[in-house]
Coordinates of C-alpha atoms in Angstrom, one line a residue:
M1 CA 75.8 175.8 -208.7
K2 CA 72.6 175.8 -209.5
K3 CA 71.9 172.7 -207.9
T4 CA 74.1 173.1 -204.7
G5 CA 72.0 177.4 -204.6
L6 CA 68.6 174.9 -204.4
Y7 CA 70.3 171.9 -201.3
L8 CA 71.2 175.9 -199.7
L9 CA 68.0 177.4 -199.3
A10 CA 66.2 174.1 -198.6
G11 CA 68.4 173.9 -195.9
L12 CA 67.6 177.5 -194.8
F13 CA 64.4 177.4 -194.9
I14 CA 64.3 174.1 -192.5
G15 CA 66.7 176.0 -190.3
G16 CA 64.3 179.0 -189.8
M17 CA 61.1 176.3 -189.4
A18 CA 63.3 175.2 -185.7
A19 CA 64.1 178.3 -184.8
C20 CA 60.4 179.6 -184.9
E21 CA 59.9 176.7 -183.3
D22 CA 62.4 176.7 -180.2
A23 CA 61.0 180.5 -180.9
N24 CA 57.4 180.4 -179.2
D25 CA 57.3 177.3 -177.8
W26 CA 56.1 177.9 -174.6
G27 CA 53.1 176.5 -172.1
Y28 CA 49.5 177.6 -171.9
D29 CA 46.9 177.6 -168.4
A30 CA 44.4 174.7 -168.9
A31 CA 41.9 176.1 -166.5
H32 CA 40.9 178.1 -170.0
D33 CA 40.7 174.9 -172.2
R34 CA 37.2 175.3 -172.8
P35 CA 35.2 175.7 -175.0
F36 CA 33.9 179.4 -176.4
R37 CA 31.0 180.6 -174.4
P38 CA 26.8 180.4 -176.7
T39 CA 27.1 183.6 -179.4
Q40 CA 23.5 184.2 -177.9
F41 CA 21.0 184.1 -174.5
E42 CA 17.6 185.5 -174.9
T43 CA 14.4 185.4 -173.6
V44 CA 11.9 184.6 -175.9
E45 CA 8.4 184.9 -174.5
E46 CA 8.0 185.1 -170.4
L47 CA 4.3 183.9 -169.4
P48 CA 3.4 183.7 -165.4
T49 CA 5.1 180.3 -165.1
S50 CA 7.1 179.8 -167.4
V51 CA 9.7 180.9 -169.8
Q52 CA 11.4 180.6 -173.2
V53 CA 15.0 180.4 -173.7
S54 CA 16.8 180.8 -177.4
F55 CA 20.0 180.0 -177.2
K56 CA 23.2 179.3 -179.9
G57 CA 25.5 176.1 -179.8
V58 CA 28.9 174.5 -178.0
Q59 CA 31.3 172.7 -180.2
D60 CA 31.3 169.0 -178.6
A61 CA 28.7 169.5 -175.7
T62 CA 27.2 166.6 -174.5
K63 CA 24.3 168.7 -172.6
Y64 CA 23.9 172.2 -171.3
V65 CA 23.3 173.2 -168.5
F66 CA 20.8 176.1 -166.6
E67 CA 21.6 177.9 -163.2
F68 CA 18.0 180.0 -161.7
S69 CA 18.6 182.5 -158.9
K70 CA 15.5 184.6 -157.5
G71 CA 15.1 188.0 -157.1
D72 CA 18.6 189.0 -157.7
S73 CA 19.6 190.7 -160.9
L74 CA 22.2 188.7 -162.3
L75 CA 24.7 187.8 -159.0
F76 CA 23.2 184.6 -158.5
N77 CA 23.1 184.7 -154.5
N78 CA 19.9 182.7 -154.9
I79 CA 20.3 179.6 -156.8
V80 CA 16.8 177.9 -156.5
R81 CA 17.1 175.4 -159.5
T82 CA 19.1 173.5 -161.8
D83 CA 18.2 171.9 -165.1
E84 CA 20.9 169.6 -167.4
V85 CA 19.4 169.1 -171.5
L86 CA 20.8 166.7 -173.6
A87 CA 22.3 167.6 -176.6
D88 CA 20.1 164.8 -178.1
T89 CA 17.3 165.4 -177.1
L90 CA 17.1 169.4 -178.3
T91 CA 15.4 169.5 -182.1
P92 CA 16.8 172.7 -183.9
F93 CA 14.9 176.0 -184.1
S94 CA 17.6 177.4 -187.2
E95 CA 19.7 174.7 -188.1
S96 CA 22.6 175.7 -189.4
P97 CA 26.5 173.5 -190.1
L98 CA 28.7 174.8 -187.6
V99 CA 26.8 173.5 -184.3
V100 CA 28.1 177.6 -182.8
S101 CA 25.4 179.1 -185.5
T102 CA 22.6 176.5 -184.3
E103 CA 19.2 178.0 -182.8
Y104 CA 17.6 176.0 -180.0
R105 CA 15.4 176.7 -177.9
V106 CA 13.1 175.2 -174.1
W107 CA 10.4 175.4 -172.2
F108 CA 11.2 176.2 -168.3
Q109 CA 8.3 175.8 -166.4
D110 CA 6.8 175.6 -162.5
L111 CA 8.1 179.2 -162.2
D112 CA 6.4 181.8 -160.1
G113 CA 4.0 184.5 -161.3
T114 CA 5.2 188.7 -160.7
S115 CA 8.9 187.7 -160.2
R116 CA 12.4 188.3 -160.4
Y117 CA 14.5 185.6 -162.2
S118 CA 18.5 185.4 -163.3
I119 CA 19.4 183.4 -165.4
R120 CA 22.8 181.7 -166.4
M121 CA 23.8 179.0 -168.5
K122 CA 27.4 177.2 -169.8
G123 CA 27.9 173.6 -172.3
V124 CA 29.4 170.4 -170.8
D125 CA 31.2 168.1 -173.1
E126 CA 30.9 165.0 -170.4
R127 CA 33.8 162.7 -171.8
T128 CA 36.4 165.2 -171.7
G129 CA 34.8 167.4 -168.6
R130 CA 35.5 170.5 -170.2
E131 CA 32.7 173.6 -169.6
S132 CA 32.7 176.8 -171.3
G133 CA 31.7 180.3 -169.5
Y134 CA 28.8 180.9 -169.2
I135 CA 26.4 183.2 -170.2
A136 CA 23.6 184.7 -168.0
L137 CA 20.3 186.9 -168.5
C138 CA 17.8 188.5 -166.0
F139 CA 13.8 188.5 -167.2
D140 CA 10.9 189.2 -164.8
T141 CA 8.1 186.3 -165.1
P142 CA 4.8 188.3 -165.5
N143 CA 1.4 188.2 -162.9
E144 CA -0.2 184.8 -162.5
Q145 CA -4.0 184.5 -162.3
I146 CA -4.8 181.6 -161.1
F147 CA -8.6 182.3 -160.0
T148 CA -11.2 181.4 -162.7
N149 CA -14.0 183.5 -161.7
V150 CA -15.8 185.3 -159.1
I151 CA -19.6 185.1 -158.8
P152 CA -19.9 189.0 -156.4
G153 CA -23.7 189.0 -154.6
T154 CA -25.6 191.6 -152.6
N155 CA -23.1 190.3 -149.7
S156 CA -21.2 188.1 -150.4
A157 CA -18.8 187.1 -153.4
V158 CA -17.6 183.5 -154.8
L159 CA -14.1 183.3 -155.9
N160 CA -13.0 180.6 -157.5
W161 CA -9.5 179.0 -158.7
D162 CA -8.4 176.1 -160.3
A163 CA -6.8 173.9 -157.7
T164 CA -4.8 171.4 -159.0
K165 CA -2.7 175.1 -158.1
E166 CA -0.8 175.0 -155.2
A167 CA -2.0 178.0 -152.4
T168 CA -2.6 178.3 -148.9
T169 CA -3.9 181.7 -148.1
I170 CA -6.8 184.4 -149.3
K171 CA -6.2 188.2 -148.9
Y172 CA -9.2 190.3 -149.4
G173 CA -9.9 193.9 -148.8
E174 CA -12.4 196.5 -149.5
E175 CA -11.3 199.1 -151.6
V176 CA -12.1 203.4 -150.4
E177 CA -10.5 205.7 -152.4
T178 CA -8.7 208.9 -150.5
Q179 CA -10.2 212.0 -150.8
P180 CA -8.0 215.2 -152.0
E181 CA -7.0 217.4 -150.2
T182 CA -7.2 219.9 -152.4
E183 CA -8.7 220.4 -155.4
T184 CA -4.8 220.1 -157.2
T185 CA -3.9 216.3 -155.0
P186 CA -5.4 213.3 -156.6
A187 CA -7.2 210.7 -154.8
V188 CA -5.0 208.0 -154.3
L189 CA -6.8 204.9 -153.9
D190 CA -5.6 202.2 -150.1
T191 CA -6.7 198.3 -148.7
I192 CA -9.0 198.3 -146.3
W193 CA -7.7 193.9 -145.4
A194 CA -10.2 191.5 -143.6
E195 CA -8.0 189.0 -141.9
P196 CA -6.3 186.5 -144.3
V197 CA -8.8 183.1 -145.4
A198 CA -6.1 180.0 -145.2
L199 CA -6.2 177.9 -147.9
T200 CA -7.6 174.4 -147.4
S201 CA -8.2 170.9 -149.3
D202 CA -11.7 170.4 -148.6
M203 CA -12.6 174.1 -150.5
Q204 CA -11.3 172.2 -153.4
G205 CA -10.6 175.8 -155.7
Q206 CA -14.2 177.7 -153.5
L207 CA -14.8 179.7 -151.0
T208 CA -17.4 181.7 -149.7
L209 CA -16.8 185.6 -148.4
E210 CA -20.0 186.8 -146.5
G211 CA -20.4 190.2 -145.3
L212 CA -19.7 191.9 -147.9
K213 CA -20.4 195.6 -148.5
S214 CA -23.0 196.3 -151.6
G215 CA -21.9 198.0 -154.0
T216 CA -18.9 198.2 -153.7
N217 CA -15.3 197.6 -154.5
Y218 CA -13.1 194.3 -153.8
I219 CA -10.1 192.8 -154.4
A220 CA -8.8 188.7 -153.3
Q221 CA -5.0 188.1 -153.6
I222 CA -4.1 184.5 -154.0
W223 CA -0.6 183.8 -151.9
N224 CA 1.4 180.8 -152.0
N225 CA 4.3 180.5 -148.7
A226 CA 5.3 177.5 -148.5
A227 CA 9.4 178.8 -148.9
D228 CA 8.2 182.6 -149.7
E229 CA 5.1 184.2 -150.7
V230 CA 4.3 184.7 -154.0
L231 CA 1.9 186.0 -155.6
R232 CA -0.3 183.0 -157.7
G233 CA -3.5 186.3 -158.8
T234 CA -5.4 189.2 -158.3
Y235 CA -10.0 189.8 -158.6
D236 CA -11.3 192.9 -158.6
F237 CA -15.0 192.7 -158.6
R238 CA -17.6 195.6 -157.0
T239 CA -20.7 194.0 -154.9
L240 CA -24.4 194.1 -156.4
G241 CA -26.5 196.7 -155.7
S242 CA -26.5 199.5 -154.1
A243 CA -23.8 201.5 -151.5
T244 CA -26.2 204.0 -150.8
A245 CA -29.6 202.0 -149.2
A246 CA -29.9 198.0 -147.6
P247 CA -31.0 195.5 -150.3
I248 CA -34.7 194.3 -149.8
E249 CA -35.0 190.7 -149.8
V250 CA -37.3 188.7 -151.7
K251 CA -38.5 185.8 -151.6
A252 CA -40.4 183.2 -152.4
G253 CA -44.4 184.2 -153.9
D254 CA -43.3 187.9 -152.8
D255 CA -45.6 190.6 -154.8
I256 CA -42.3 192.2 -156.4
N257 CA -44.5 195.9 -158.3
A258 CA -45.9 195.9 -154.8
L259 CA -42.2 195.8 -152.6
L260 CA -40.7 198.3 -156.1
A261 CA -44.6 200.3 -154.9
G262 CA -43.5 203.4 -152.8
Q263 CA -39.6 203.1 -153.5
T264 CA -37.8 205.8 -154.1
G265 CA -33.8 206.8 -154.5
D266 CA -31.4 203.9 -154.6
V267 CA -33.6 200.3 -155.0
T268 CA -31.5 196.4 -154.9
L269 CA -33.7 193.9 -155.5
S270 CA -32.5 190.6 -153.8
F271 CA -33.1 187.3 -155.3
S272 CA -31.8 184.0 -153.7
G273 CA -30.9 181.6 -156.1
D274 CA -32.7 178.8 -154.2
A275 CA -35.3 180.1 -154.8
A276 CA -37.3 180.5 -158.4
Y277 CA -40.0 183.7 -159.1
T278 CA -42.4 184.8 -160.3
A279 CA -43.0 188.5 -162.0
G280 CA -45.5 189.0 -165.2
E281 CA -44.5 193.3 -165.8
L282 CA -41.8 194.2 -163.7
I283 CA -43.7 197.6 -163.2
V284 CA -40.4 200.2 -162.2
P285 CA -42.3 203.6 -160.0
E286 CA -42.4 207.0 -160.4
G287 CA -39.8 207.6 -157.9
I288 CA -37.1 205.2 -158.2
A289 CA -33.5 207.3 -159.4
N290 CA -31.1 203.6 -160.4
L291 CA -32.6 199.8 -160.0
Y292 CA -30.5 197.1 -159.5
I293 CA -32.6 193.5 -160.0
A294 CA -29.3 191.8 -158.3
G295 CA -29.2 187.7 -157.7
N296 CA -27.3 186.0 -155.3
M297 CA -26.0 182.0 -156.1
V298 CA -26.4 179.2 -154.2
N299 CA -24.4 176.6 -155.1
G300 CA -24.1 177.6 -157.8
Q301 CA -27.5 178.6 -159.1
M302 CA -28.6 181.9 -159.9
P303 CA -32.2 183.0 -159.3
K304 CA -34.4 181.9 -161.9
L305 CA -37.1 184.5 -162.6
T306 CA -39.6 184.0 -165.4
M307 CA -41.3 187.2 -166.7
G308 CA -43.3 189.4 -169.3
K309 CA -41.2 192.6 -169.7
F310 CA -40.1 195.4 -167.3
T311 CA -42.4 199.1 -167.5
F312 CA -40.3 202.1 -166.5
Q313 CA -43.7 204.5 -165.1
A314 CA -41.5 207.2 -165.0
P315 CA -38.0 208.0 -166.8
L316 CA -34.7 206.7 -164.5
N317 CA -30.9 206.4 -164.5
N318 CA -30.0 202.9 -164.5
V319 CA -31.0 199.3 -164.6
Y320 CA -29.0 196.7 -163.6
V321 CA -30.2 193.2 -163.9
Q322 CA -26.9 190.4 -162.6
Y323 CA -26.9 187.2 -162.2
V324 CA -30.2 186.4 -162.2
D325 CA -31.4 183.3 -164.6
I326 CA -34.1 185.5 -166.6
V327 CA -36.7 183.3 -168.6
S328 CA -39.3 184.9 -170.9
D329 CA -43.5 184.0 -170.9
G330 CA -44.1 184.9 -174.1
S331 CA -46.9 187.6 -172.5
A332 CA -44.8 190.5 -173.6
Q333 CA -42.6 190.9 -176.9
F334 CA -39.5 192.5 -175.5
L335 CA -38.0 192.4 -173.1
V336 CA -37.0 195.5 -172.2
E337 CA -39.1 198.8 -174.6
I338 CA -39.6 202.0 -174.3
G339 CA -41.3 204.3 -177.2
D340 CA -41.5 207.0 -175.0
A341 CA -40.2 209.5 -172.3
N342 CA -39.9 207.2 -169.6
F343 CA -36.9 205.8 -170.7
F344 CA -33.9 204.6 -169.0
K345 CA -29.7 205.6 -168.9
N346 CA -28.0 203.4 -168.7
I347 CA -29.3 199.7 -168.7
T348 CA -27.0 196.0 -167.9
F349 CA -27.3 192.9 -168.4
E350 CA -24.4 191.2 -166.7
G351 CA -23.6 187.6 -165.8
C352 CA -27.3 186.8 -166.8
N353 CA -28.9 183.8 -168.9
I354 CA -32.0 185.1 -170.9
S355 CA -34.1 182.7 -172.7
D356 CA -37.4 182.1 -175.0
V357 CA -37.6 186.6 -175.5
P358 CA -39.5 185.7 -179.0
R359 CA -38.2 188.4 -179.8
S360 CA -35.8 191.6 -178.3
I361 CA -34.0 192.3 -174.7
V362 CA -33.8 195.5 -175.5
R363 CA -36.0 197.3 -177.7
L364 CA -35.4 201.2 -178.1
N365 CA -37.6 203.1 -180.9
S366 CA -38.0 206.9 -179.1
G367 CA -37.6 209.8 -180.5
D368 CA -37.7 211.7 -176.6
A369 CA -34.5 209.0 -175.0
E370 CA -31.1 210.7 -174.0
V371 CA -30.1 207.4 -173.8
E372 CA -26.3 206.7 -172.6
G373 CA -25.7 202.8 -172.4
I374 CA -26.4 199.7 -173.8
T375 CA -24.4 196.4 -171.9
I376 CA -24.9 193.0 -171.8
S377 CA -21.9 191.5 -170.6
G378 CA -21.3 188.6 -169.6
C379 CA -24.4 186.5 -170.8
L380 CA -25.8 183.0 -171.4
I381 CA -28.2 184.4 -174.4
H382 CA -30.4 181.4 -175.8
N383 CA -34.0 181.2 -178.1
V384 CA -33.6 184.9 -178.4
A385 CA -35.8 186.5 -181.8
L386 CA -37.0 183.6 -182.3
S387 CA -40.1 186.4 -183.8
G388 CA -37.6 188.3 -185.6
Y389 CA -36.1 191.8 -184.5
G390 CA -33.1 190.5 -183.8
L391 CA -31.1 190.1 -180.0
L392 CA -31.3 195.0 -179.6
N393 CA -33.2 196.6 -181.7
I394 CA -33.1 200.8 -182.2
G395 CA -35.4 203.0 -184.2
K396 CA -35.2 205.8 -183.1
A397 CA -33.4 207.7 -180.3
K398 CA -33.2 211.5 -179.3
S399 CA -29.2 210.8 -178.5
L400 CA -26.8 207.2 -178.6
Q401 CA -23.3 207.1 -176.6
S402 CA -22.6 203.7 -176.7
V403 CA -23.6 199.8 -177.3
V404 CA -21.7 196.9 -175.7
I405 CA -22.1 193.3 -176.3
R406 CA -19.2 191.8 -174.2
N407 CA -18.4 188.0 -173.8
N408 CA -20.5 186.5 -173.8
T409 CA -22.7 183.0 -175.5
L410 CA -24.9 184.1 -178.3
W411 CA -27.4 180.4 -178.9
N412 CA -29.5 180.0 -181.6
I413 CA -30.5 184.2 -182.1
T414 CA -32.7 185.5 -185.2
D415 CA -33.3 187.5 -187.9
Q416 CA -29.8 190.2 -186.7
I417 CA -27.2 190.8 -183.1
I418 CA -28.3 194.1 -183.6
D419 CA -30.8 196.7 -186.0
L420 CA -28.9 199.9 -185.3
R421 CA -30.4 202.7 -187.2
V422 CA -29.6 205.7 -184.6
E423 CA -26.7 207.2 -184.7
V424 CA -24.3 206.2 -182.0
E425 CA -21.3 207.5 -181.4
E426 CA -19.7 203.8 -179.8
F427 CA -20.8 200.2 -180.8
E428 CA -18.3 197.5 -179.8
Y429 CA -18.7 193.5 -180.2
T430 CA -15.1 191.5 -178.8
Q431 CA -15.2 188.2 -177.0
N432 CA -18.5 186.5 -177.9
T433 CA -19.0 183.1 -178.3
F434 CA -22.2 182.7 -181.5
Y435 CA -23.6 179.8 -182.2
N436 CA -27.1 178.9 -184.6
D437 CA -28.2 175.0 -184.7
A438 CA -29.2 172.9 -187.7
N439 CA -32.9 174.3 -186.7
T440 CA -31.7 178.3 -186.5
G441 CA -31.3 181.1 -189.4
I442 CA -29.9 184.2 -188.9
P443 CA -29.4 186.1 -192.6
K444 CA -27.5 188.8 -191.4
F445 CA -25.7 190.0 -188.2
F446 CA -25.0 193.1 -188.6
R447 CA -27.5 196.4 -189.4
L448 CA -25.6 199.6 -189.0
D449 CA -27.9 202.1 -190.8
K450 CA -25.5 204.5 -189.6
Q451 CA -21.7 204.1 -189.6
P452 CA -21.0 203.7 -186.2
K453 CA -18.3 206.6 -184.5
S454 CA -16.7 204.1 -182.6
I455 CA -16.5 200.7 -183.6
T456 CA -14.8 197.5 -182.6
V457 CA -15.5 194.2 -184.4
T458 CA -12.8 191.1 -182.8
S459 CA -12.2 187.9 -180.4
S460 CA -15.8 187.1 -181.8
I461 CA -16.3 183.5 -183.0
F462 CA -19.4 183.0 -185.9
S463 CA -20.1 179.5 -186.1
G464 CA -22.6 176.5 -186.7
P465 CA -25.3 175.1 -189.2
N466 CA -27.9 177.7 -189.3
G467 CA -30.7 176.2 -189.9
G468 CA -28.6 175.1 -193.3
S469 CA -29.5 178.5 -194.7
K470 CA -26.5 181.0 -195.6
T471 CA -25.9 184.4 -194.0
N472 CA -24.4 187.4 -194.1
A473 CA -21.7 189.7 -192.4
G474 CA -23.7 193.0 -192.4
N475 CA -27.0 194.2 -193.9
S476 CA -24.9 196.4 -196.3
D477 CA -21.1 196.1 -197.2
Y478 CA -19.7 197.9 -194.6
N479 CA -16.2 198.5 -196.2
W480 CA -15.4 200.3 -192.8
L481 CA -15.9 197.2 -190.9
S482 CA -13.3 194.3 -190.4
Y483 CA -14.1 191.1 -187.8
A484 CA -10.2 191.2 -187.3
G485 CA -9.6 188.5 -184.1
C486 CA -12.9 186.5 -185.3
Y487 CA -13.4 183.7 -186.2
R488 CA -15.7 181.4 -188.9
T489 CA -16.3 177.8 -188.4
S490 CA -16.8 175.9 -191.6
D491 CA -20.7 175.1 -192.2
L492 CA -21.6 178.7 -191.3
Q493 CA -22.1 178.9 -195.2
I494 CA -21.5 182.2 -196.6
D495 CA -24.5 184.8 -198.7
S496 CA -22.7 187.5 -200.6
R497 CA -21.2 189.5 -197.9
E498 CA -17.8 188.0 -195.6
F499 CA -16.7 188.5 -192.5
T500 CA -14.4 190.8 -192.9
D501 CA -10.4 189.4 -192.3
A502 CA -12.3 187.7 -190.5
R503 CA -9.7 183.4 -190.0
V504 CA -12.6 180.9 -191.7
L505 CA -11.7 177.5 -189.5
S506 CA -11.7 174.2 -191.5
Y507 CA -13.3 172.7 -188.7
T508 CA -17.0 173.0 -188.1
A509 CA -18.2 173.4 -185.1
A510 CA -19.7 170.4 -183.8
E511 CA -16.0 169.6 -184.4
L512 CA -14.6 173.3 -182.3
F513 CA -16.8 172.7 -180.1
A514 CA -17.9 169.7 -177.5
D515 CA -21.9 170.3 -177.4
P516 CA -23.0 173.2 -178.3
D517 CA -27.1 171.7 -178.9
N518 CA -27.1 171.4 -175.9
G519 CA -25.2 174.0 -175.2
D520 CA -21.8 173.5 -173.6
F521 CA -19.0 175.9 -175.9
H522 CA -15.5 174.3 -173.9
F523 CA -13.2 173.9 -176.5
N524 CA -11.3 170.5 -177.9
P525 CA -8.5 169.9 -176.6
D526 CA -7.7 167.6 -179.4
L527 CA -8.3 171.2 -182.1
H528 CA -5.6 173.1 -180.1
F529 CA -8.0 175.9 -181.5
E530 CA -5.5 178.5 -181.9
G531 CA -8.1 181.5 -180.1
D532 CA -8.7 179.8 -177.1
G533 CA -7.3 181.6 -174.3
E534 CA -7.9 185.0 -176.5
A535 CA -11.7 185.1 -178.8
G536 CA -15.2 184.0 -177.6
D537 CA -16.6 183.6 -174.4
S538 CA -14.3 183.2 -171.9
R539 CA -16.5 181.2 -169.6
W540 CA -15.3 178.6 -172.4
W541 CA -11.5 179.0 -172.3
T542 CA -8.9 175.7 -171.6
K543 CA -7.9 176.7 -167.9

């Protein structure tokens, strides 16, 4: 009985299995016989002309297909490109035993800036023809910038762009601010556009705009419209000089002080890059409210002005020295020295080359001086303060609002960058390249006797053998000062006060730069310096 019961149970079990198979034997739609679509698809980084995407793998996929549609949001009505990536060429970014859990990352180049794209992808098994479903996303590329720089003049501007980039048209116009109808109505910025300029290959990435107004804000745009209009760069600039007074053209051999004598209000001295000038002591007489020393580039050359110093015979508002190659004749220790009540409210050196000043570019030592700002921007400064005092020396002032040193190359400077013994509202030292060679030493970089109310020191490079001597970041231990975002090369040896939070590089200035002893601070492309495009004077960045 027991044995028969076993056979019976076995028969029932086998019969039951057969019945289950018969009951569930239905067909299926071959159209749905496909791998699962990726479980992850997203952008990692969006640049003006490229995007990096991340995705999880598809089981048995031998390739991945990516389709880009431009100008819509996940509609895919305007497919502009299709890219295929072979699975066996991918390197996992984050590997897993399961393909569907392995993350891959891929870059796609040659996109248009300032554009909306939809992108979808699928996995394909080429051996069977099976394909996964699509997964899609939408993203916007940021603004592109192929302008490398714009050098303004008094009545002109030289536009420079990357000639390897495709572009067909430059548009430019004067920016004007419409007056509000009422006190509560905000002013509106409008643009008066000039006739667009068609670009040709013989321009080689450079165009000079003529007939501009002095002291006026302009905007330039560069476009490519081979298929549709694509904005490839935008640059805002201001022409040199005053908007309210015609420039005084200075010719080689002119007595500059004679040209200034008797002038009142706003005065613009316009110098030409194809000439050299001599001033000795440049005397600014009483009656001048704002002085512009404006250099107009000619064939890439700044006007060269050999002089001793500026002297002010009365207080004035603003002094702008722009795009001039100033070489000290050694007859004065300071390029600008304020020791009495004849002070400026603001002084700016912009885009200049300044060399051979024995001591400081600006020496402020007056208890009467009420100064709003001292600014040095976009300059190349060489062999300054070799007799001491430092680049800027501020011993006395009734008040001082700001000191800004931004986007400069400082080459062979001694004593210190700044000797600041008064209270200042704001001190900024950003995006500068500093280098001292084997013959020039700086014992400290900043002497700040009083803590500035606001201080920013970042995105700068400190480098060089520094005359074989050690240096200090500051004159004292400034526990309130961080050098985050800055870099120090290995050959700049520290005494006792380090650049707190700065990145210390494993290579020397000679390895980092192309030819620093001869003033070429382009980065060595073989190093792939991580600060390229962020730190130091932007003129040396890889374009």
